[in-house]
Short mmCIF file of C-alpha atoms in Angstrom, two decimals:
data_model
loop_
_atom_site.label_atom_id
_atom_site.label_comp_id
_atom_site.label_asym_id
_atom_site.label_seq_id
_atom_site.Cartn_x
_atom_site.Cartn_y
_atom_site.Cartn_z
CA MET J 1 -12.78 -32.51 -6.19
CA ARG J 2 -16.51 -32.34 -6.86
CA PRO J 3 -17.88 -35.62 -8.25
CA THR J 4 -19.07 -34.01 -11.47
CA GLU J 5 -15.94 -31.99 -12.08
CA ARG J 6 -14.20 -33.09 -15.27
CA ALA J 7 -10.63 -34.25 -15.12
CA GLU J 8 -8.02 -31.83 -16.31
CA ARG J 9 -6.65 -32.38 -19.77
CA GLU J 10 -3.33 -33.87 -18.63
CA LEU J 11 -5.02 -36.16 -16.14
CA MET J 12 -7.52 -37.24 -18.79
CA ARG J 13 -4.65 -38.13 -21.10
CA GLY J 14 -3.46 -40.76 -18.65
CA ALA J 15 -6.79 -41.83 -17.17
CA GLY J 16 -8.91 -41.89 -20.35
CA PRO J 17 -7.15 -44.76 -22.17
CA ALA J 18 -6.93 -46.79 -18.95
CA ALA J 19 -10.66 -46.29 -18.34
CA VAL J 20 -11.56 -47.23 -21.94
CA LEU J 21 -9.43 -50.39 -21.76
CA ALA J 22 -10.99 -51.33 -18.42
CA LEU J 23 -14.54 -50.84 -19.73
CA LEU J 24 -13.86 -52.96 -22.80
CA ASP J 25 -12.25 -55.62 -20.64
CA ARG J 26 -15.38 -55.79 -18.51
CA ARG J 27 -18.00 -55.59 -21.26
CA GLY J 28 -16.27 -57.25 -24.20
CA GLU J 29 -17.36 -55.01 -27.10
CA MET J 30 -18.64 -51.43 -27.11
CA TYR J 31 -19.37 -48.70 -29.65
CA GLY J 32 -18.41 -45.04 -29.34
CA TYR J 33 -21.55 -43.56 -27.81
CA GLU J 34 -21.86 -46.50 -25.44
CA LEU J 35 -18.31 -45.89 -24.26
CA VAL J 36 -18.92 -42.16 -23.70
CA SER J 37 -22.07 -42.89 -21.71
CA ALA J 38 -20.43 -45.61 -19.63
CA LEU J 39 -17.38 -43.45 -18.90
CA SER J 40 -19.57 -40.56 -17.81
CA ALA J 41 -21.85 -42.69 -15.66
CA GLY J 42 -19.04 -44.76 -14.18
CA SER J 43 -16.92 -41.75 -13.23
CA SER J 44 -19.79 -39.52 -12.08
CA GLY J 45 -18.92 -37.14 -14.89
CA ALA J 46 -15.20 -36.90 -14.10
CA LEU J 47 -14.30 -38.68 -17.32
CA ASP J 48 -16.87 -37.01 -19.57
CA MET J 49 -15.46 -36.69 -23.02
CA GLY J 50 -16.71 -35.46 -26.35
CA GLN J 51 -16.23 -37.02 -29.76
CA ALA J 52 -13.16 -34.90 -30.42
CA THR J 53 -11.47 -36.58 -27.45
CA LEU J 54 -12.93 -40.08 -27.64
CA TYR J 55 -12.40 -40.97 -31.29
CA PRO J 56 -8.79 -39.78 -31.58
CA MET J 57 -8.12 -41.78 -28.40
CA LEU J 58 -9.74 -44.88 -29.88
CA TYR J 59 -7.83 -44.49 -33.16
CA ASN J 60 -4.57 -44.09 -31.24
CA LEU J 61 -5.26 -47.20 -29.19
CA GLU J 62 -6.10 -49.03 -32.40
CA ALA J 63 -2.86 -47.82 -34.01
CA LYS J 64 -0.95 -49.23 -31.04
CA GLY J 65 -2.67 -52.59 -31.51
CA LEU J 66 -4.51 -52.40 -28.19
CA LEU J 67 -8.01 -52.36 -29.73
CA ARG J 68 -9.68 -54.07 -32.64
CA ALA J 69 -12.52 -52.28 -34.47
CA THR J 70 -15.33 -54.02 -36.38
CA TRP J 71 -18.27 -52.55 -38.28
CA ARG J 72 -21.51 -54.35 -37.49
CA GLU J 73 -25.14 -53.82 -38.39
CA THR J 74 -27.63 -53.10 -35.61
CA PRO J 75 -31.13 -54.64 -35.51
CA SER J 76 -32.47 -51.30 -36.78
CA GLY J 77 -30.28 -51.61 -39.87
CA ARG J 78 -27.77 -48.91 -38.91
CA ARG J 79 -24.08 -49.63 -38.85
CA ARG J 80 -21.92 -49.13 -35.77
CA LYS J 81 -18.25 -49.61 -35.18
CA TYR J 82 -17.56 -51.85 -32.19
CA TYR J 83 -14.29 -51.83 -30.29
CA ALA J 84 -12.80 -54.78 -28.42
CA LEU J 85 -9.56 -55.40 -26.55
CA THR J 86 -6.74 -57.27 -28.20
CA PRO J 87 -4.40 -59.50 -26.15
CA LYS J 88 -1.88 -56.67 -26.28
CA GLY J 89 -4.57 -54.31 -24.98
CA ARG J 90 -5.25 -56.68 -22.09
CA ARG J 91 -1.58 -56.71 -21.17
CA ARG J 92 -1.48 -52.92 -21.38
CA LEU J 93 -4.49 -52.74 -19.07
CA ASP J 94 -2.62 -54.86 -16.51
CA ASP J 95 0.26 -52.37 -16.72
CA HIS J 96 -2.16 -49.48 -16.24
CA ARG J 97 -3.68 -51.17 -13.20
CA ARG J 98 -0.28 -51.65 -11.58
CA GLN J 99 0.73 -48.07 -12.30
CA TRP J 100 -2.53 -46.53 -11.11
CA LYS J 101 -2.38 -48.55 -7.89
CA ALA J 102 1.11 -47.26 -7.24
CA VAL J 103 0.07 -43.68 -8.04
CA THR J 104 -3.07 -43.76 -5.87
CA ARG J 105 -1.11 -45.28 -2.97
CA ALA J 106 1.50 -42.58 -3.32
CA LEU J 107 -1.13 -39.82 -3.53
CA ALA J 108 -2.88 -41.25 -0.48
CA ARG J 109 0.37 -41.25 1.49
CA LEU J 110 0.95 -37.65 0.43
CA GLY J 111 -2.54 -36.69 1.54
CA VAL J 112 -3.76 -35.75 -1.94
CA LEU J 113 -6.70 -38.15 -1.74
CA GLU J 114 -7.94 -36.95 1.69
CA ARG J 115 -11.15 -34.90 1.90
CA SER J 116 -10.31 -31.21 2.35
CA GLY J 117 -12.90 -30.92 5.17
CA ALA J 118 -11.78 -34.03 7.02
CA MET N 1 -25.69 -39.72 -42.20
CA LYS N 2 -28.67 -38.83 -44.37
CA ALA N 3 -30.98 -39.19 -41.36
CA LEU N 4 -28.99 -36.62 -39.40
CA PRO N 5 -30.30 -33.08 -38.96
CA PRO N 6 -28.43 -30.62 -41.26
CA PRO N 7 -26.51 -28.86 -38.42
CA ALA N 8 -25.06 -32.20 -37.32
CA ALA N 9 -24.07 -33.16 -40.85
CA ARG N 10 -22.50 -29.72 -41.34
CA ARG N 11 -20.53 -30.06 -38.09
CA ILE N 12 -19.16 -33.45 -39.17
CA ASP N 13 -18.25 -32.11 -42.62
CA ALA N 14 -16.51 -29.08 -41.16
CA SER N 15 -14.51 -31.24 -38.77
CA LEU N 16 -13.49 -33.65 -41.48
CA ASP N 17 -12.49 -30.81 -43.78
CA ALA N 18 -10.03 -29.80 -41.08
CA ALA N 19 -8.89 -33.42 -40.64
CA ARG N 20 -7.59 -33.62 -44.26
CA LEU N 21 -8.09 -37.36 -44.70
CA ARG N 22 -8.14 -39.68 -47.67
CA ARG N 23 -11.58 -40.30 -49.17
CA ARG N 24 -12.13 -43.77 -47.71
CA GLU N 25 -10.81 -42.74 -44.31
CA ARG N 26 -13.06 -39.69 -44.36
CA GLU N 27 -16.10 -41.81 -45.21
CA ASP N 28 -15.23 -44.25 -42.42
CA VAL N 29 -14.86 -41.53 -39.77
CA ALA N 30 -17.92 -39.64 -41.01
CA GLU N 31 -20.06 -42.75 -40.69
CA GLU N 32 -18.78 -43.37 -37.18
CA LEU N 33 -19.37 -39.77 -36.03
CA ALA N 34 -22.85 -39.82 -37.59
CA ALA N 35 -23.61 -43.10 -35.82
CA HIS N 36 -22.48 -41.49 -32.55
CA LEU N 37 -24.85 -38.54 -32.97
CA GLU N 38 -27.70 -40.83 -34.03
CA ASP N 39 -27.12 -43.00 -30.96
CA GLY N 40 -27.25 -39.86 -28.83
CA LEU N 41 -30.49 -38.67 -30.42
CA GLU N 42 -32.01 -42.16 -30.04
CA SER N 43 -31.14 -42.14 -26.34
CA GLY N 44 -33.16 -38.97 -25.91
CA ARG N 45 -30.40 -36.38 -25.91
CA ASP N 46 -31.03 -33.11 -27.71
CA LEU N 47 -28.91 -32.14 -30.69
CA ASP N 48 -27.54 -28.94 -29.16
CA SER N 49 -25.99 -30.75 -26.19
CA LEU N 50 -24.52 -33.39 -28.48
CA LEU N 51 -23.01 -30.76 -30.76
CA ALA N 52 -21.68 -28.89 -27.73
CA GLU N 53 -19.80 -32.06 -26.74
CA PHE N 54 -18.45 -32.32 -30.23
CA GLY N 55 -16.11 -29.38 -29.78
CA GLU N 56 -14.76 -26.85 -32.26
CA PRO N 57 -14.63 -28.34 -35.78
CA ALA N 58 -11.09 -27.14 -36.46
CA ALA N 59 -9.65 -28.53 -33.23
CA ALA N 60 -11.68 -31.74 -33.43
CA GLY N 61 -10.68 -32.23 -37.08
CA ALA N 62 -7.00 -31.73 -36.32
CA LEU N 63 -7.10 -34.30 -33.51
CA ILE N 64 -9.04 -36.81 -35.58
CA GLY N 65 -6.81 -36.32 -38.62
CA ARG N 66 -3.63 -36.86 -36.64
CA SER N 67 -4.89 -40.05 -35.00
CA VAL N 68 -6.24 -41.49 -38.27
CA ARG N 69 -2.91 -40.89 -39.99
CA ARG N 70 -1.13 -42.61 -37.08
CA ARG N 71 -3.50 -45.56 -37.44
CA ARG N 72 -2.85 -45.67 -41.18
CA ARG N 73 0.91 -45.88 -40.62
CA ALA N 74 0.42 -48.64 -38.06
CA ARG N 75 -1.86 -50.60 -40.40
CA PHE N 76 0.58 -50.62 -43.29
CA PRO N 77 4.11 -51.03 -41.92
CA ALA N 78 5.31 -52.56 -45.20
CA LEU N 79 3.96 -49.60 -47.14
CA ARG N 80 5.70 -47.30 -44.71
CA ALA N 81 8.99 -49.15 -45.13
CA ALA N 82 8.60 -49.09 -48.91
CA LYS N 83 7.97 -45.35 -48.83
CA ALA N 84 11.04 -44.78 -46.66
CA PHE N 85 13.12 -46.94 -49.00
CA THR N 86 11.86 -45.10 -52.08
CA LEU N 87 12.58 -41.78 -50.42
CA ALA N 88 16.10 -42.90 -49.54
CA ILE N 89 16.72 -44.03 -53.12
CA ALA N 90 15.35 -40.74 -54.44
CA ILE N 91 17.62 -38.75 -52.11
CA VAL N 92 20.68 -40.76 -53.16
CA TYR N 93 19.72 -40.36 -56.83
CA VAL N 94 19.25 -36.60 -56.51
CA GLY N 95 22.56 -36.36 -54.65
CA LEU N 96 24.41 -38.29 -57.35
CA PHE N 97 22.65 -36.34 -60.10
CA ALA N 98 23.64 -33.04 -58.49
CA ARG N 99 27.20 -34.24 -57.99
CA LEU N 100 27.54 -35.33 -61.61
CA HIS N 101 26.05 -32.19 -63.08
CA ALA N 102 27.29 -29.53 -60.68
CA ARG N 103 30.91 -29.81 -61.80
CA ALA N 104 32.10 -28.30 -65.05
CA PRO N 105 33.11 -30.88 -67.68
CA GLU N 106 36.76 -31.71 -67.42
CA ARG N 107 39.22 -33.69 -69.46
CA ALA N 108 41.64 -36.20 -68.15
CA PHE N 109 44.16 -34.82 -70.63
CA ALA N 110 44.17 -31.25 -71.81
CA SER N 111 45.21 -32.28 -75.33
CA PRO N 112 46.55 -35.23 -77.34
CA SER N 113 50.08 -33.90 -76.83
CA ALA N 114 49.55 -33.87 -73.07
CA ALA N 115 48.37 -37.46 -73.29
CA ALA N 116 51.45 -38.34 -75.29
CA ALA N 117 53.64 -36.61 -72.72
CA SER N 118 52.00 -38.65 -70.01
CA TRP N 119 52.74 -41.82 -71.94
CA THR N 120 56.30 -40.70 -72.48
CA ALA N 121 56.71 -40.26 -68.73
CA ALA N 122 55.19 -43.71 -68.25
CA HIS N 123 57.63 -45.11 -70.83
CA ALA N 124 60.58 -43.65 -69.00
CA SER N 125 59.49 -45.18 -65.74
CA GLU N 126 58.74 -48.55 -67.39
CA ARG N 127 62.14 -48.54 -69.11
CA ALA N 128 63.89 -47.78 -65.86
CA ALA N 129 61.96 -50.54 -64.09
CA PHE N 130 62.68 -53.02 -66.85
CA GLU N 131 66.39 -52.15 -66.86
CA SER N 132 66.56 -53.09 -63.21
CA VAL N 133 64.75 -56.37 -64.03
CA LEU N 134 67.28 -57.10 -66.78
CA ALA N 135 70.18 -56.22 -64.50
CA SER N 136 68.97 -58.68 -61.89
CA MET N 137 68.31 -61.49 -64.40
CA TYR N 138 71.03 -61.18 -67.06
CA THR N 139 74.73 -60.76 -67.26
CA GLU N 140 76.16 -57.46 -68.56
CA GLY N 141 75.91 -56.29 -72.17
CA GLU N 142 73.55 -56.76 -75.11
CA ASP N 143 74.71 -60.33 -75.36
CA GLY N 144 74.12 -60.99 -71.66
CA ARG N 145 72.70 -64.35 -70.63
CA LEU N 146 69.98 -65.33 -68.22
CA THR N 147 71.45 -66.32 -64.84
CA ALA N 148 70.27 -68.77 -62.19
CA ALA N 149 69.92 -65.85 -59.75
CA GLY N 150 67.84 -64.11 -62.43
CA LEU N 151 65.58 -67.11 -62.69
CA ARG N 152 65.20 -67.09 -58.90
CA ALA N 153 64.28 -63.39 -59.03
CA TYR N 154 61.64 -64.15 -61.68
CA GLN N 155 60.24 -66.98 -59.57
CA ALA N 156 60.13 -64.69 -56.54
CA TRP N 157 58.21 -62.12 -58.61
CA LYS N 158 55.71 -64.86 -59.52
CA GLY N 159 55.36 -65.65 -55.83
CA LYS N 160 57.30 -68.91 -55.96
CA THR N 161 59.73 -68.42 -53.11
CA ASN N 162 60.02 -72.13 -52.48
CA PRO N 163 60.07 -73.91 -55.89
CA SER N 164 59.37 -77.60 -56.00
CA LEU N 165 62.10 -80.14 -56.66
CA TRP N 166 60.50 -80.77 -60.03
CA SER N 167 60.81 -77.08 -60.97
CA ILE N 168 64.43 -77.04 -59.83
CA ALA N 169 65.10 -80.16 -61.86
CA LEU N 170 63.64 -78.51 -64.97
CA GLU N 171 65.50 -75.21 -64.47
CA PRO N 172 68.38 -76.06 -66.83
CA ALA N 173 65.83 -76.23 -69.66
CA TYR N 174 65.42 -72.45 -69.41
CA PHE N 175 69.01 -71.60 -70.13
CA PRO N 176 69.85 -73.08 -73.56
CA ASN N 177 66.95 -71.35 -75.32
CA ALA N 178 66.73 -68.15 -73.24
CA ALA N 179 66.97 -65.01 -75.35
CA ARG N 180 69.91 -62.70 -74.85
CA ARG N 181 69.53 -59.44 -73.03
CA GLY N 182 69.49 -57.29 -76.20
CA GLU N 183 66.74 -59.36 -77.82
CA VAL N 184 64.58 -59.16 -74.70
CA ARG N 185 65.06 -55.38 -74.61
CA ARG N 186 64.05 -55.04 -78.29
CA GLU N 187 60.93 -57.10 -77.69
CA PHE N 188 60.18 -54.92 -74.70
CA GLU N 189 60.47 -51.77 -76.84
CA ARG N 190 58.14 -53.29 -79.41
CA PHE N 191 55.56 -54.05 -76.76
CA LEU N 192 55.99 -50.58 -75.33
CA ARG N 193 55.12 -49.07 -78.70
CA LEU N 194 52.13 -51.40 -79.05
CA ALA N 195 50.94 -50.42 -75.58
CA GLU N 196 50.90 -46.79 -76.66
CA ARG N 197 48.36 -47.50 -79.40
CA PRO N 198 44.70 -47.41 -78.48
CA GLY N 199 43.72 -50.57 -80.40
CA PRO N 200 43.83 -54.17 -79.20
CA GLU N 201 47.20 -54.98 -80.79
CA PHE N 202 49.03 -54.97 -77.48
CA GLU N 203 46.60 -57.45 -75.91
CA ILE N 204 46.68 -59.66 -79.04
CA GLU N 205 50.49 -59.76 -79.13
CA ARG N 206 50.73 -60.33 -75.41
CA GLY N 207 48.20 -63.15 -75.61
CA ALA N 208 50.15 -64.70 -78.49
CA LEU N 209 53.37 -64.55 -76.52
CA LEU N 210 51.89 -66.07 -73.39
CA SER N 211 50.13 -68.84 -75.29
CA ASP N 212 53.34 -69.78 -77.13
CA ARG N 213 55.03 -71.63 -74.28
CA LYS N 214 58.38 -72.03 -76.01
CA ARG N 215 58.60 -68.30 -76.88
CA ALA N 216 57.33 -67.31 -73.43
CA LEU N 217 60.12 -69.32 -71.82
CA ARG N 218 62.65 -67.84 -74.20
CA LEU N 219 61.56 -64.30 -73.30
CA VAL N 220 60.76 -65.14 -69.67
CA ALA N 221 61.93 -61.77 -68.36
CA LEU N 222 59.31 -60.00 -70.52
CA GLN N 223 56.44 -61.32 -68.45
CA ILE N 224 57.25 -58.89 -65.66
CA PRO N 225 56.96 -55.64 -67.69
CA LEU N 226 54.12 -56.96 -69.85
CA ASP N 227 51.94 -57.41 -66.80
CA ARG N 228 52.83 -53.91 -65.62
CA LEU N 229 52.10 -52.46 -69.08
CA ALA N 230 48.75 -54.27 -69.24
CA ALA N 231 47.83 -52.79 -65.90
CA ALA N 232 49.02 -49.34 -66.98
CA ARG N 233 47.02 -49.63 -70.21
CA GLY N 234 43.95 -50.38 -68.16
CA THR N 235 44.51 -47.20 -66.17
CA PHE N 236 45.23 -45.07 -69.23
CA GLY N 237 42.36 -46.67 -71.09
CA ARG N 238 39.93 -45.72 -68.33
CA ALA N 239 41.32 -42.20 -68.16
CA ALA N 240 40.98 -41.79 -71.93
CA SER N 241 37.45 -43.13 -71.79
CA ARG N 242 36.55 -40.67 -69.03
CA ALA N 243 38.06 -37.85 -71.05
CA ALA N 244 35.97 -38.83 -74.04
CA THR N 245 32.72 -38.99 -72.09
CA ARG N 246 33.28 -35.66 -70.34
CA ARG N 247 34.28 -33.85 -73.50
CA THR N 248 31.92 -31.00 -74.23
CA PRO N 249 30.37 -30.92 -77.72
#
């Protein structure tokens, strides 16, 4: 897989929420554009996502009680909505970590994660 | 959102039109999407690339709308429960309404004569039942007397299968004043006629008999059919009431 290749839709469905939860766990609070930029930079473009993907995902995570959203004013006077993990979100992230570890180990054993030229 | 270039504002509006949200939800999402585009422009991105990321308005709107509605349901679980409860009540009400009005009006009795015939049949069965009561409690003939076995049968009917010593000691008091078989039968016929009438006379007379202890003891055998008649009157009364309410104008 090329580093800049975007994840397929189905893969994004599983990886996207886990990545968002992990970013929020690391940075505390983030707003939408900040999340998109961090996901893109942190995944070398593999987890690039537009607003039509990001915001429904955030609203779904909020509906499940995994995120808490707060409107806050920026120094420039604009308002931004900041997202933060809830305790339930932190527990869900732990679940994701366990599951992704198991999946990556399994894929490695099956040879999926090996370089094609190696 | 006012600071946004018109194409960006139009893209947000088009997406939110497709999302079909409530006004406050729409305003909330619009402000967030506008803030996203403004953040992108502030970071040096050009508008075209930001709008390209945005996706097709119809698809984006559908996804946003679905997730906002899911969030709404999660935010107000009590409201959701209340809505479900109201819906359930409405369904039950509509079902009952349809059931009540779908059937043609019907009468419990086709005519007053049919009602009378029904009562006559009831009379026959009550008379037969009462005759067996009399036979078990009195000696033969119109002048027949109340027997000890009859008194036991009456007590068994009242549920007293094991009378106290005190009751047994008082038993002889029943016999001197007990009415003869013919008198009890005449009283029974009188009550039967009263029971046939729609007014409260039957209940009044029955109440008077039961409250007059001396007379009640004298006509002790009557208590069995009077209870049956009272119950039957209740049944016929309800049937007559139903017939009246269902009667077409």
